[in-house]
Short mmCIF file of C-alpha atoms and ligand atoms in Angstrom, two decimals:
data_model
loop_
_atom_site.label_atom_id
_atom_site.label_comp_id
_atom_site.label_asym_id
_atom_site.label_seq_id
_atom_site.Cartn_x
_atom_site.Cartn_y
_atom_site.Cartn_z
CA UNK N 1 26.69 185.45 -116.88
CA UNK N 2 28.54 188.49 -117.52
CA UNK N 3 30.78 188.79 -121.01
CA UNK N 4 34.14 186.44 -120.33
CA UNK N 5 37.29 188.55 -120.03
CA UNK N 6 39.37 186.46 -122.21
CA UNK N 7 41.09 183.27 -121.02
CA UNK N 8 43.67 183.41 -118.19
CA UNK N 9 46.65 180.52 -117.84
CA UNK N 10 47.37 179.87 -114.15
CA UNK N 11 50.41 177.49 -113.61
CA UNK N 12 50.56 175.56 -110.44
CA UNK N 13 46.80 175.68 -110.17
CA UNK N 14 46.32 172.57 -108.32
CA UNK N 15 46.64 173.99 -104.98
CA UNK N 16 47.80 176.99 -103.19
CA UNK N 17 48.41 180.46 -104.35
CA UNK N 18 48.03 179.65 -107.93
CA UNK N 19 44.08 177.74 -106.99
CA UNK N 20 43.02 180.78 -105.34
CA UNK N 21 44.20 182.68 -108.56
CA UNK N 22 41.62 180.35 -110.42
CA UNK N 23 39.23 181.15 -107.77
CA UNK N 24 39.17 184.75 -108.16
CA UNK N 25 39.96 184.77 -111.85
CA UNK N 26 37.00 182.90 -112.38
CA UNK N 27 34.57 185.02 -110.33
CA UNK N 28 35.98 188.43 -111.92
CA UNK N 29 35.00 186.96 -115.32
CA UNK N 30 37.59 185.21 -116.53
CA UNK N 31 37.81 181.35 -118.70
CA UNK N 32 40.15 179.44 -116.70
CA UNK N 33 43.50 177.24 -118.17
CA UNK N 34 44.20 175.12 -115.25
CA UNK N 35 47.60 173.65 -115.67
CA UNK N 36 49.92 171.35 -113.22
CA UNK N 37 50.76 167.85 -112.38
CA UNK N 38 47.88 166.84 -110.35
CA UNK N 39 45.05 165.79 -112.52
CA UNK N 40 42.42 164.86 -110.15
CA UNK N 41 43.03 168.06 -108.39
CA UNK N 42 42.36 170.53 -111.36
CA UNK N 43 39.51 168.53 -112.68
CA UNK N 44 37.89 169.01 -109.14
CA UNK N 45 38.60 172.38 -108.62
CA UNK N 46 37.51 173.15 -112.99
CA UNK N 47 34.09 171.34 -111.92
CA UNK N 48 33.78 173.32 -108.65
CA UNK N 49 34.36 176.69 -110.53
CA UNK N 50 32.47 176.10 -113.28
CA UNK N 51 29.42 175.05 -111.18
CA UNK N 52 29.97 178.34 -108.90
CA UNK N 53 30.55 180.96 -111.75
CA UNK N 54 29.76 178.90 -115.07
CA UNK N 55 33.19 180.36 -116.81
CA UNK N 56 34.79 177.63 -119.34
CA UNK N 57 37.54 176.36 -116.91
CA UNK N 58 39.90 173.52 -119.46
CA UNK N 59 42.53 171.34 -117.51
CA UNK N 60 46.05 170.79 -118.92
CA UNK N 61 47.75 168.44 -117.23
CA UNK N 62 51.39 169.19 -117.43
CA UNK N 63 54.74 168.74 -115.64
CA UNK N 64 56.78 171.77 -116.36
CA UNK N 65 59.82 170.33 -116.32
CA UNK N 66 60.02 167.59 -118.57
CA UNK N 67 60.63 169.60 -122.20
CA UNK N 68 57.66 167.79 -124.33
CA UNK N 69 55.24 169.36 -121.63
CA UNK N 70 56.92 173.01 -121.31
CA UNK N 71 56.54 173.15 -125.20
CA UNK N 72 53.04 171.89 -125.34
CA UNK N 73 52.18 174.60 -122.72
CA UNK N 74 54.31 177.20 -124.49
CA UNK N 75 52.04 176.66 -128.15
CA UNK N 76 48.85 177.12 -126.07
CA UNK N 77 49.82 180.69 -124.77
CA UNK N 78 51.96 181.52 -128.03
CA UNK N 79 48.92 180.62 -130.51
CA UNK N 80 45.80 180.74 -128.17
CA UNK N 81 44.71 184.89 -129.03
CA UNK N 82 42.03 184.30 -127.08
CA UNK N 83 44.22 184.20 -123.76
CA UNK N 84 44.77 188.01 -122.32
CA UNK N 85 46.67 186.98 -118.62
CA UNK N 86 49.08 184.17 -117.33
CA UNK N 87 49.77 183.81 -114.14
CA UNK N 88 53.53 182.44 -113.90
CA UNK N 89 53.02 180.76 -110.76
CA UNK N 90 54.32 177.37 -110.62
CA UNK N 91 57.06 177.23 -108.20
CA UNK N 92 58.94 175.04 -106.03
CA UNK N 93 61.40 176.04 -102.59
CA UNK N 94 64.13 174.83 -101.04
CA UNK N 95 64.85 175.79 -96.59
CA UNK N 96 67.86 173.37 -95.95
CA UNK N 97 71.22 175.71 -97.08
CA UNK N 98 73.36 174.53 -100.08
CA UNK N 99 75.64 172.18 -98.58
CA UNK N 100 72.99 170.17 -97.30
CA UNK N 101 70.62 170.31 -100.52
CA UNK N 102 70.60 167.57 -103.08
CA UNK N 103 72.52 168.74 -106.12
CA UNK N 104 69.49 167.59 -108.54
CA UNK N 105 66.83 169.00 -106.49
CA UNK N 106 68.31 172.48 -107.40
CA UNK N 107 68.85 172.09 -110.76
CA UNK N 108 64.87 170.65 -111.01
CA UNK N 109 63.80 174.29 -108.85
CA UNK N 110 65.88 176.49 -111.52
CA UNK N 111 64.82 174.57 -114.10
CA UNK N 112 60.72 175.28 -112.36
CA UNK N 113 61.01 178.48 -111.03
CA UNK N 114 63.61 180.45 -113.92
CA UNK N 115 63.19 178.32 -117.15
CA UNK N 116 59.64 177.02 -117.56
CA UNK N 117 58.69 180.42 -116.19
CA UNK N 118 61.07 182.24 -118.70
CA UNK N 119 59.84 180.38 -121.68
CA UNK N 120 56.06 180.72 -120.66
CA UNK N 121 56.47 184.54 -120.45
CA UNK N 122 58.16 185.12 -123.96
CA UNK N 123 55.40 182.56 -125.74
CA UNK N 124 52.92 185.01 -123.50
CA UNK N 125 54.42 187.89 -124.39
CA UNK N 126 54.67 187.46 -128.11
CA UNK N 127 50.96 187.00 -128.33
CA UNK N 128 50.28 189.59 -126.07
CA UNK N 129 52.32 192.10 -127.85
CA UNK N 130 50.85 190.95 -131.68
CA UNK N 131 47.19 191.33 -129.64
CA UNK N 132 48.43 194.81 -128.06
CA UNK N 133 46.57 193.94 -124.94
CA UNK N 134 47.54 191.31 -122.28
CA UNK N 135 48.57 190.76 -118.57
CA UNK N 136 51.39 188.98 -117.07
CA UNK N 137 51.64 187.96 -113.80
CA UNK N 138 54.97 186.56 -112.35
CA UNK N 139 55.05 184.89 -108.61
CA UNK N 140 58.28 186.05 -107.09
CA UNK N 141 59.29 185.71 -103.52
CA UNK N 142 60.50 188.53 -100.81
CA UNK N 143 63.18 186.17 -100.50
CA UNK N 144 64.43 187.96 -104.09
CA UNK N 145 65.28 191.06 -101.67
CA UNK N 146 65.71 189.21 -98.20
CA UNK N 147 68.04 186.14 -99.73
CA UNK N 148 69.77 184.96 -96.57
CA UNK N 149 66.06 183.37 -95.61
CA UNK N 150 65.73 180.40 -97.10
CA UNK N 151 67.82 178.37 -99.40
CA UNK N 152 70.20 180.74 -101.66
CA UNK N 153 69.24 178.54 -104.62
CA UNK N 154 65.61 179.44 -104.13
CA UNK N 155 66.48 183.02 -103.47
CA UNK N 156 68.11 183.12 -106.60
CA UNK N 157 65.39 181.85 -108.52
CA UNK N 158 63.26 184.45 -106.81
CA UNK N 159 65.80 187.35 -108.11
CA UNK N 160 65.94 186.25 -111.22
CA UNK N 161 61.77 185.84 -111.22
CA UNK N 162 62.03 189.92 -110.25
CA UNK N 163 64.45 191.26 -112.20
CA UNK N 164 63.36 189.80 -115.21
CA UNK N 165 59.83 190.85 -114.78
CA UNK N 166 60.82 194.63 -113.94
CA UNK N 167 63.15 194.16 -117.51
CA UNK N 168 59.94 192.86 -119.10
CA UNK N 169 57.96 195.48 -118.01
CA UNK N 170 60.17 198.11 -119.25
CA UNK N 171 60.38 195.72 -122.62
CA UNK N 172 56.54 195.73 -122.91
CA UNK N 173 54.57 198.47 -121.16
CA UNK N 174 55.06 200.52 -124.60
CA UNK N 175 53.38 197.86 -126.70
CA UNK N 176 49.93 196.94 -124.46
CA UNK N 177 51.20 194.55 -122.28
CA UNK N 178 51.15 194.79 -118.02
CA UNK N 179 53.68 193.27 -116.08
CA UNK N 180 53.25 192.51 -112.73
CA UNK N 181 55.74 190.78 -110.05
CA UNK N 182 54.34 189.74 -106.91
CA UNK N 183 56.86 188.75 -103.81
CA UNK N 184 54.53 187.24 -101.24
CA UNK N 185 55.79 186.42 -97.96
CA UNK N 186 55.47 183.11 -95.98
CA UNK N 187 52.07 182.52 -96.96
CA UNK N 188 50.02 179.03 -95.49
CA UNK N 189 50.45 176.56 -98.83
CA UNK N 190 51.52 172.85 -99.21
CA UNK N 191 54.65 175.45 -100.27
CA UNK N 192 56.14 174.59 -96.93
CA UNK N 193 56.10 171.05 -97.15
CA UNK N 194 57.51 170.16 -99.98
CA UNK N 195 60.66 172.88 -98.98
CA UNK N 196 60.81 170.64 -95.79
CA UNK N 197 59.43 172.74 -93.45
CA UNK N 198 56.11 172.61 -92.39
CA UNK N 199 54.80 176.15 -92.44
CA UNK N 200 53.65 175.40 -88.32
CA UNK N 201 57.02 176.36 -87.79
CA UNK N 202 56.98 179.81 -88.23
CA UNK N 203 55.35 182.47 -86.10
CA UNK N 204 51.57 182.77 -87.25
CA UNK N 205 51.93 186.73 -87.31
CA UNK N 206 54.20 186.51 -90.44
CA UNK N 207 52.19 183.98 -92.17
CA UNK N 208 49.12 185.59 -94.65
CA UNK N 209 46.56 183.25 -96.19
CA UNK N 210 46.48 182.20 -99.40
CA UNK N 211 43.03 184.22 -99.89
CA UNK N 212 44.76 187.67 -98.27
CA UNK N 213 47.89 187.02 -100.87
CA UNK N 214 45.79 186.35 -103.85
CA UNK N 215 43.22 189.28 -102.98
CA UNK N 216 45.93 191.57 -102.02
CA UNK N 217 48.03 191.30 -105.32
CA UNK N 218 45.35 191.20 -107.23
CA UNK N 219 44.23 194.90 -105.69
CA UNK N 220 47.64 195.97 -106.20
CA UNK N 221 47.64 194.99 -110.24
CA UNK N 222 44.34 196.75 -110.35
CA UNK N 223 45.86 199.83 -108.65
CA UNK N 224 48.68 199.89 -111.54
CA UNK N 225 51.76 198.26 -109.15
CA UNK N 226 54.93 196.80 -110.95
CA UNK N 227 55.98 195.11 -107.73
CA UNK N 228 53.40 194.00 -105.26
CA UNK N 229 54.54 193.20 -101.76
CA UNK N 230 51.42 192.26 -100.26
CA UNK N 231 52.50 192.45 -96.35
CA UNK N 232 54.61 195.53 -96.64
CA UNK N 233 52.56 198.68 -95.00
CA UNK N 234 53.75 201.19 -96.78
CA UNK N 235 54.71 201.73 -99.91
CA UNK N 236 56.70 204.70 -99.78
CA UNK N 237 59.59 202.02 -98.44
CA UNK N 238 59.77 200.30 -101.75
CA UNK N 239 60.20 203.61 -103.94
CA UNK N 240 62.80 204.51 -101.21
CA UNK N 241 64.72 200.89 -102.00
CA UNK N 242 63.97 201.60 -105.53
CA UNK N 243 65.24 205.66 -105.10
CA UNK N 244 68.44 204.10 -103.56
CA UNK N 245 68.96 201.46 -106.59
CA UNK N 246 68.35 203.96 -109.02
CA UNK N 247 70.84 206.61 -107.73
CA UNK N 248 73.96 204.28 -108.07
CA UNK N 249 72.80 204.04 -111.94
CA UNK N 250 75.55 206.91 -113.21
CA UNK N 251 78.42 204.98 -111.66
CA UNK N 252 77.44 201.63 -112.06
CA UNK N 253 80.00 201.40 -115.18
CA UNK N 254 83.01 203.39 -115.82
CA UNK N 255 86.43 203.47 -117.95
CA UNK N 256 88.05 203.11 -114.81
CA UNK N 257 88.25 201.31 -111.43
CA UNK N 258 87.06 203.48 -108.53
CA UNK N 259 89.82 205.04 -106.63
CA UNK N 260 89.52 202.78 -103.71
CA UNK N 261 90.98 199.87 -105.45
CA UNK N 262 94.21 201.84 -106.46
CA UNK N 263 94.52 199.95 -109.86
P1 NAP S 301 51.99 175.01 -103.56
O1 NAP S 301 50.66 174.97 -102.90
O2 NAP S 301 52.96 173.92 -103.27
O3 NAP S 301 51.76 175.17 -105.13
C1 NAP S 301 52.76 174.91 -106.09
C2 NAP S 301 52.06 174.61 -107.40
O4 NAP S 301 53.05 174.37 -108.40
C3 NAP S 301 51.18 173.38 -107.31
O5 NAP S 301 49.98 173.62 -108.02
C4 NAP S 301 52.00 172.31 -108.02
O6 NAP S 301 51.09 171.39 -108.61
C5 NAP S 301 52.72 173.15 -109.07
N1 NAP S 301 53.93 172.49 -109.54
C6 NAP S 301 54.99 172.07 -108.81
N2 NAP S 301 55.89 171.48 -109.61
C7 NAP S 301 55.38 171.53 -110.88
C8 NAP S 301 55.84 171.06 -112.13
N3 NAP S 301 57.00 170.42 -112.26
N4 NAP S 301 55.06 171.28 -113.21
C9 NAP S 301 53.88 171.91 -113.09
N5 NAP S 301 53.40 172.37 -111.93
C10 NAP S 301 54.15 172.18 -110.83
O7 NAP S 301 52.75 176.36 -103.16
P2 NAP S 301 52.36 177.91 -103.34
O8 NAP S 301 52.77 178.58 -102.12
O9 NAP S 301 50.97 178.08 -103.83
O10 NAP S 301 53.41 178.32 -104.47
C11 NAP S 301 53.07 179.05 -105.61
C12 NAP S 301 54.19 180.05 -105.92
O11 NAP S 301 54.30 180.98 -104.84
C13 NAP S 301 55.59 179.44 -106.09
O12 NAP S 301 56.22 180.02 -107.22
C14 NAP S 301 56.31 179.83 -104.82
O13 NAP S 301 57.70 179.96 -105.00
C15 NAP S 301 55.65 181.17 -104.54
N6 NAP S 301 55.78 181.64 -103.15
C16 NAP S 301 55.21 180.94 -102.14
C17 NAP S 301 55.37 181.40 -100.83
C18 NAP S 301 54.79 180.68 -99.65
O14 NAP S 301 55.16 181.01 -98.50
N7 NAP S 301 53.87 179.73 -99.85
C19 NAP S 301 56.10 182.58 -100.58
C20 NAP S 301 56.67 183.25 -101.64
C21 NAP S 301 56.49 182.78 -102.93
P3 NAP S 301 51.34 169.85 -108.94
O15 NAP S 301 52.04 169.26 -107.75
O16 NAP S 301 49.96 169.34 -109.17
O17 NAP S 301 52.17 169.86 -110.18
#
């Protein structure tokens, strides 16, 4: 068994996107923290891993959004040194538009998807930073640049998820710390059930595995990326976006209103 790489905390990591994290975590060398609702699932899939690549894989059974299990979460990464990556990727999303959404179902995606993720990143990023090493990985959503797709509210999650980690990044690259976002596309997860639409409803040629997202992003962190848009062919159209955001950076605030609104 090759030397462990430290101990990565994968959120959500009962099924989906954030399993095939612990997947490939696992086989690159990595002790696994399994954490999300589903007990039975994440002891399975710890026993399965640790019989295929014999890494320490620990289950913590948590549901992010009750407070009591946000803050037990939040102590392992903040006192835990021996953790080096977390992999923010509990999520939840929303298809039906706002007026037809359920007013409490929103408030339990921000509170999923902005504040459990939020709070997990500064207790990761304060040991990370006192370690000078450490890797955080945030799962956004092309829906955080394309947010007339699904539900806004979910959009808006997914905004917040990028423009937060591209602040954090800026925060911590100086001190040790990586920062990557990732903004998959519709990729096949239980994802699309639980946001009410099965994910048979969409054209197989925009839907990627869960393997191709995973393997994908996890190229794109190894070839330095900020922001990894796993489906997007070329690259040079990001920096372009990014050129274009950039440029309006000298006017974005004044002493006066632009011309146009004769004030
Ligand atoms: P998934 O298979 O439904 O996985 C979601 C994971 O989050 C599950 O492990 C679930 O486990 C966990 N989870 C849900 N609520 C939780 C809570 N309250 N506390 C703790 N864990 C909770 O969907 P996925 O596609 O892999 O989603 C992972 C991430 O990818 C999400 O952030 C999602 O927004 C993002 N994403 C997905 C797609 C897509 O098309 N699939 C596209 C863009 C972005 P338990 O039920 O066991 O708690």
């Amino acid at each position: 068994m090759t030397q462990s790489k430290g101990y990565a905390l994968i959120t959500g990591a009962s099924s989906g996107i954030g399993a095939t994290y612990a997947d490939r975590l696992a086989r690159q060398g990595y002790d696994l923290i399994l954490v999300a609702r589903n007990q039975h699932r994440l002891e399975r899939l710890a026993t399965q891993l640790n019989a295929d690549t014999q890494r320490d894989i620990q289950v913590v059974v948590a549901d992010l959004n009750l407070p009591a299990d946000l803050a037990r979460i939040e102590q392992i990464l903040h006192d835990d040194s021996r953790i080096s990556l977390l992999v923010n990727n509990a999520g939840i999303g929303a298809t039906a538009p706002l007026l037809d959404s359920d007013a409490d179902k929103m408030e339990a995606m921000i509170l999923l998807n902005v504040l459990a993720l939020t709070r997990l990143a500064k207790a990761a990023a304060t040991n990370f930073v006192a370690q000078g090493r450490g890797t955080l990985i945030n799962i956004g959503s092309i829906v955080a640049v394309a947010p007339k797709l699904l539900n806004g509210v979910y959009g808006g999650t997914k905004a917040f998820v990028q423009a937060f980690s591209e602040s954090l990044e800026h925060e911590l690259s100086d001190k040790g710390v990586r920062v990557q976002v990732v903004l998959p596309g519709a990729t096949a997860t239980e994802f699309w059930d639980v946001a009410g639409l099965p994910v048979s409803n969409l054209p197989e040629t925009m839907v990627m595995t869960a393997q191709n997202l995973v393997d994908a992003a996890l190229a794109g962190l190894a070839q330095g990326e900020k922001v990894t848009i796993p489906s997007l062919p070329d690259s040079l159209d990001w920096d372009a976006y990014e050129t274009a955001r950039l440029a309006l950076g000298p006017n974005l605030s004044h002493r006066s209103p632009a011309p146009r609104y004769g004030v």
